[in-house]
Amino acid sequence: MNPTLYFPIEACAGIDNSDAAPYDRQWLVVDAGWRRLTQRDQPKLAQVEVSIRFGYLVMRAPGMLRMDIPLDVIEDDDSVRRQAIIGTQTIDVVDEGELACAWISNCLGTPSRLVKVHPDAPAVRWDE
């Protein structure tokens, strides 16, 4: 039987841990123009391993220290609310901050940001 894969960070490596199900595709990586990055754009995203552990989204990549992002952050601070472009959609997202930005930019070798889909955003059409 094939395990169900979940992708807490869209375009990064999937995981088969059912604890990740509530977090499936809640995060994504965007470029400097706030456009979603895919593995076609940035093949190194496939090397970013993701897990959900002890209240954190944990990211690992070859040659890098791990990055832990708290899961229970309340997204009601408008100073971190942004808009990201996914295909033809513009959605509200929450910027995960400068440390996450530096980590993912270093990992990919290009300016990038880790963002979380805002809880009030409409359903995202990931196939665009």
mmCIF file with all atom_site columns, N, CA and C in Angstrom, residues 36-69:
data_model
loop_
_atom_site.group_PDB
_atom_site.id
_atom_site.type_symbol
_atom_site.label_atom_id
_atom_site.label_alt_id
_atom_site.label_comp_id
_atom_site.label_asym_id
_atom_site.label_entity_id
_atom_site.label_seq_id
_atom_site.pdbx_PDB_ins_code
_atom_site.Cartn_x
_atom_site.Cartn_y
_atom_site.Cartn_z
_atom_site.occupancy
_atom_site.B_iso_or_equiv
_atom_site.pdbx_formal_charge
_atom_site.auth_seq_id
_atom_site.auth_comp_id
_atom_site.auth_asym_id
_atom_site.auth_atom_id
_atom_site.pdbx_PDB_model_num
ATOM 1   N N  . ARG A 1 36 ? 5.090  32.413 -6.405  1.00 0.00 ? 36 ARG A N  1
ATOM 2   C CA . ARG A 1 36 ? 5.377  31.061 -5.925  1.00 0.00 ? 36 ARG A CA 1
ATOM 3   C C  . ARG A 1 36 ? 6.501  30.434 -6.739  1.00 0.00 ? 36 ARG A C  1
ATOM 4   N N  . LEU A 1 37 ? 7.426  29.778 -6.042  1.00 0.00 ? 37 LEU A N  1
ATOM 5   C CA . LEU A 1 37 ? 8.472  28.999 -6.684  1.00 0.00 ? 37 LEU A CA 1
ATOM 6   C C  . LEU A 1 37 ? 8.049  27.535 -6.716  1.00 0.00 ? 37 LEU A C  1
ATOM 7   N N  . THR A 1 38 ? 8.296  26.887 -7.825  1.00 0.00 ? 38 THR A N  1
ATOM 8   C CA . THR A 1 38 ? 8.031  25.461 -7.957  1.00 0.00 ? 38 THR A CA 1
ATOM 9   C C  . THR A 1 38 ? 9.356  24.740 -8.154  1.00 0.00 ? 38 THR A C  1
ATOM 10  N N  . GLN A 1 39 ? 9.329  23.425 -8.181  1.00 0.00 ? 39 GLN A N  1
ATOM 11  C CA . GLN A 1 39 ? 10.548 22.666 -8.454  1.00 0.00 ? 39 GLN A CA 1
ATOM 12  C C  . GLN A 1 39 ? 11.028 22.884 -9.881  1.00 0.00 ? 39 GLN A C  1
ATOM 13  N N  . ARG A 1 40 ? 10.142 23.254 -10.787 1.00 0.00 ? 40 ARG A N  1
ATOM 14  C CA . ARG A 1 40 ? 10.587 23.586 -12.144 1.00 0.00 ? 40 ARG A CA 1
ATOM 15  C C  . ARG A 1 40 ? 11.433 24.852 -12.118 1.00 0.00 ? 40 ARG A C  1
ATOM 16  N N  . ASP A 1 41 ? 11.008 25.826 -11.309 1.00 0.00 ? 41 ASP A N  1
ATOM 17  C CA . ASP A 1 41 ? 11.760 27.078 -11.179 1.00 0.00 ? 41 ASP A CA 1
ATOM 18  C C  . ASP A 1 41 ? 13.042 26.879 -10.383 1.00 0.00 ? 41 ASP A C  1
ATOM 19  N N  . GLN A 1 42 ? 12.951 26.076 -9.350  1.00 0.00 ? 42 GLN A N  1
ATOM 20  C CA . GLN A 1 42 ? 14.010 25.949 -8.354  1.00 0.00 ? 42 GLN A CA 1
ATOM 21  C C  . GLN A 1 42 ? 14.118 24.478 -7.935  1.00 0.00 ? 42 GLN A C  1
ATOM 22  N N  . PRO A 1 43 ? 14.829 23.641 -8.716  1.00 0.00 ? 43 PRO A N  1
ATOM 23  C CA . PRO A 1 43 ? 14.912 22.208 -8.410  1.00 0.00 ? 43 PRO A CA 1
ATOM 24  C C  . PRO A 1 43 ? 15.422 21.890 -7.001  1.00 0.00 ? 43 PRO A C  1
ATOM 25  N N  . LYS A 1 44 ? 16.182 22.801 -6.405  1.00 0.00 ? 44 LYS A N  1
ATOM 26  C CA . LYS A 1 44 ? 16.707 22.556 -5.047  1.00 0.00 ? 44 LYS A CA 1
ATOM 27  C C  . LYS A 1 44 ? 15.598 22.447 -4.008  1.00 0.00 ? 44 LYS A C  1
ATOM 28  N N  . LEU A 1 45 ? 14.392 22.911 -4.308  1.00 0.00 ? 45 LEU A N  1
ATOM 29  C CA . LEU A 1 45 ? 13.282 22.770 -3.358  1.00 0.00 ? 45 LEU A CA 1
ATOM 30  C C  . LEU A 1 45 ? 13.024 21.301 -3.028  1.00 0.00 ? 45 LEU A C  1
ATOM 31  N N  . ALA A 1 46 ? 13.269 20.413 -3.973  1.00 0.00 ? 46 ALA A N  1
ATOM 32  C CA . ALA A 1 46 ? 13.044 18.984 -3.740  1.00 0.00 ? 46 ALA A CA 1
ATOM 33  C C  . ALA A 1 46 ? 13.965 18.428 -2.656  1.00 0.00 ? 46 ALA A C  1
ATOM 34  N N  . GLN A 1 47 ? 15.085 19.106 -2.388  1.00 0.00 ? 47 GLN A N  1
ATOM 35  C CA . GLN A 1 47 ? 16.036 18.651 -1.375  1.00 0.00 ? 47 GLN A CA 1
ATOM 36  C C  . GLN A 1 47 ? 15.689 19.144 0.024   1.00 0.00 ? 47 GLN A C  1
ATOM 37  N N  . VAL A 1 48 ? 14.710 20.041 0.122   1.00 0.00 ? 48 VAL A N  1
ATOM 38  C CA . VAL A 1 48 ? 14.317 20.551 1.438   1.00 0.00 ? 48 VAL A CA 1
ATOM 39  C C  . VAL A 1 48 ? 13.384 19.529 2.084   1.00 0.00 ? 48 VAL A C  1
ATOM 40  N N  . GLU A 1 49 ? 13.885 18.879 3.128   1.00 0.00 ? 49 GLU A N  1
ATOM 41  C CA . GLU A 1 49 ? 13.095 17.899 3.872   1.00 0.00 ? 49 GLU A CA 1
ATOM 42  C C  . GLU A 1 49 ? 12.322 18.620 4.965   1.00 0.00 ? 49 GLU A C  1
ATOM 43  N N  . VAL A 1 50 ? 11.082 18.223 5.142   1.00 0.00 ? 50 VAL A N  1
ATOM 44  C CA . VAL A 1 50 ? 10.187 18.889 6.081   1.00 0.00 ? 50 VAL A CA 1
ATOM 45  C C  . VAL A 1 50 ? 9.627  17.859 7.057   1.00 0.00 ? 50 VAL A C  1
ATOM 46  N N  . SER A 1 51 ? 9.504  18.249 8.310   1.00 0.00 ? 51 SER A N  1
ATOM 47  C CA . SER A 1 51 ? 8.819  17.406 9.295   1.00 0.00 ? 51 SER A CA 1
ATOM 48  C C  . SER A 1 51 ? 8.037  18.304 10.250  1.00 0.00 ? 51 SER A C  1
ATOM 49  N N  . ILE A 1 52 ? 7.100  17.700 10.930  1.00 0.00 ? 52 ILE A N  1
ATOM 50  C CA . ILE A 1 52 ? 6.317  18.374 11.969  1.00 0.00 ? 52 ILE A CA 1
ATOM 51  C C  . ILE A 1 52 ? 6.700  17.703 13.278  1.00 0.00 ? 52 ILE A C  1
ATOM 52  N N  . ARG A 1 53 ? 7.326  18.482 14.191  1.00 0.00 ? 53 ARG A N  1
ATOM 53  C CA . ARG A 1 53 ? 7.812  17.896 15.445  1.00 0.00 ? 53 ARG A CA 1
ATOM 54  C C  . ARG A 1 53 ? 7.674  18.881 16.592  1.00 0.00 ? 53 ARG A C  1
ATOM 55  N N  . PHE A 1 54 ? 7.007  18.422 17.642  1.00 0.00 ? 54 PHE A N  1
ATOM 56  C CA . PHE A 1 54 ? 6.944  19.168 18.899  1.00 0.00 ? 54 PHE A CA 1
ATOM 57  C C  . PHE A 1 54 ? 6.512  20.617 18.711  1.00 0.00 ? 54 PHE A C  1
ATOM 58  N N  . GLY A 1 55 ? 5.504  20.842 17.858  1.00 0.00 ? 55 GLY A N  1
ATOM 59  C CA . GLY A 1 55 ? 4.981  22.187 17.661  1.00 0.00 ? 55 GLY A CA 1
ATOM 60  C C  . GLY A 1 55 ? 5.757  23.045 16.676  1.00 0.00 ? 55 GLY A C  1
ATOM 61  N N  . TYR A 1 56 ? 6.630  22.419 15.895  1.00 0.00 ? 56 TYR A N  1
ATOM 62  C CA . TYR A 1 56 ? 7.436  23.163 14.929  1.00 0.00 ? 56 TYR A CA 1
ATOM 63  C C  . TYR A 1 56 ? 7.371  22.526 13.541  1.00 0.00 ? 56 TYR A C  1
ATOM 64  N N  . LEU A 1 57 ? 7.437  23.382 12.535  1.00 0.00 ? 57 LEU A N  1
ATOM 65  C CA . LEU A 1 57 ? 7.730  22.961 11.175  1.00 0.00 ? 57 LEU A CA 1
ATOM 66  C C  . LEU A 1 57 ? 9.248  22.949 11.104  1.00 0.00 ? 57 LEU A C  1
ATOM 67  N N  . VAL A 1 58 ? 9.832  21.797 10.813  1.00 0.00 ? 58 VAL A N  1
ATOM 68  C CA . VAL A 1 58 ? 11.287 21.648 10.804  1.00 0.00 ? 58 VAL A CA 1
ATOM 69  C C  . VAL A 1 58 ? 11.741 21.449 9.360   1.00 0.00 ? 58 VAL A C  1
ATOM 70  N N  . MET A 1 59 ? 12.690 22.276 8.932   1.00 0.00 ? 59 MET A N  1
ATOM 71  C CA . MET A 1 59 ? 13.238 22.185 7.582   1.00 0.00 ? 59 MET A CA 1
ATOM 72  C C  . MET A 1 59 ? 14.708 21.793 7.669   1.00 0.00 ? 59 MET A C  1
ATOM 73  N N  . ARG A 1 60 ? 15.101 20.884 6.785   1.00 0.00 ? 60 ARG A N  1
ATOM 74  C CA . ARG A 1 60 ? 16.501 20.469 6.680   1.00 0.00 ? 60 ARG A CA 1
ATOM 75  C C  . ARG A 1 60 ? 16.875 20.431 5.200   1.00 0.00 ? 60 ARG A C  1
ATOM 76  N N  . ALA A 1 61 ? 18.125 20.718 4.922   1.00 0.00 ? 61 ALA A N  1
ATOM 77  C CA . ALA A 1 61 ? 18.649 20.634 3.557   1.00 0.00 ? 61 ALA A CA 1
ATOM 78  C C  . ALA A 1 61 ? 20.126 20.277 3.642   1.00 0.00 ? 61 ALA A C  1
ATOM 79  N N  . PRO A 1 62 ? 20.663 19.630 2.608   1.00 0.00 ? 62 PRO A N  1
ATOM 80  C CA . PRO A 1 62 ? 22.072 19.228 2.629   1.00 0.00 ? 62 PRO A CA 1
ATOM 81  C C  . PRO A 1 62 ? 22.999 20.409 2.900   1.00 0.00 ? 62 PRO A C  1
ATOM 82  N N  . GLY A 1 63 ? 23.911 20.199 3.844   1.00 0.00 ? 63 GLY A N  1
ATOM 83  C CA . GLY A 1 63 ? 24.927 21.204 4.150   1.00 0.00 ? 63 GLY A CA 1
ATOM 84  C C  . GLY A 1 63 ? 24.444 22.379 4.974   1.00 0.00 ? 63 GLY A C  1
ATOM 85  N N  . MET A 1 64 ? 23.217 22.301 5.506   1.00 0.00 ? 64 MET A N  1
ATOM 86  C CA . MET A 1 64 ? 22.670 23.429 6.271   1.00 0.00 ? 64 MET A CA 1
ATOM 87  C C  . MET A 1 64 ? 22.201 22.966 7.643   1.00 0.00 ? 64 MET A C  1
ATOM 88  N N  . LEU A 1 65 ? 22.261 23.887 8.604   1.00 0.00 ? 65 LEU A N  1
ATOM 89  C CA . LEU A 1 65 ? 21.645 23.616 9.895   1.00 0.00 ? 65 LEU A CA 1
ATOM 90  C C  . LEU A 1 65 ? 20.134 23.583 9.709   1.00 0.00 ? 65 LEU A C  1
ATOM 91  N N  . ARG A 1 66 ? 19.431 22.904 10.585  1.00 0.00 ? 66 ARG A N  1
ATOM 92  C CA . ARG A 1 66 ? 17.982 22.848 10.447  1.00 0.00 ? 66 ARG A CA 1
ATOM 93  C C  . ARG A 1 66 ? 17.355 24.188 10.831  1.00 0.00 ? 66 ARG A C  1
ATOM 94  N N  . MET A 1 67 ? 16.150 24.409 10.337  1.00 0.00 ? 67 MET A N  1
ATOM 95  C CA . MET A 1 67 ? 15.388 25.627 10.632  1.00 0.00 ? 67 MET A CA 1
ATOM 96  C C  . MET A 1 67 ? 14.060 25.192 11.230  1.00 0.00 ? 67 MET A C  1
ATOM 97  N N  . ASP A 1 68 ? 13.714 25.735 12.397  1.00 0.00 ? 68 ASP A N  1
ATOM 98  C CA . ASP A 1 68 ? 12.459 25.423 13.074  1.00 0.00 ? 68 ASP A CA 1
ATOM 99  C C  . ASP A 1 68 ? 11.541 26.639 13.048  1.00 0.00 ? 68 ASP A C  1
ATOM 100 N N  . ILE A 1 69 ? 10.307 26.442 12.591  1.00 0.00 ? 69 ILE A N  1
ATOM 101 C CA . ILE A 1 69 ? 9.311  27.503 12.521  1.00 0.00 ? 69 ILE A CA 1
ATOM 102 C C  . ILE A 1 69 ? 8.154  27.102 13.431  1.00 0.00 ? 69 ILE A C  1
#
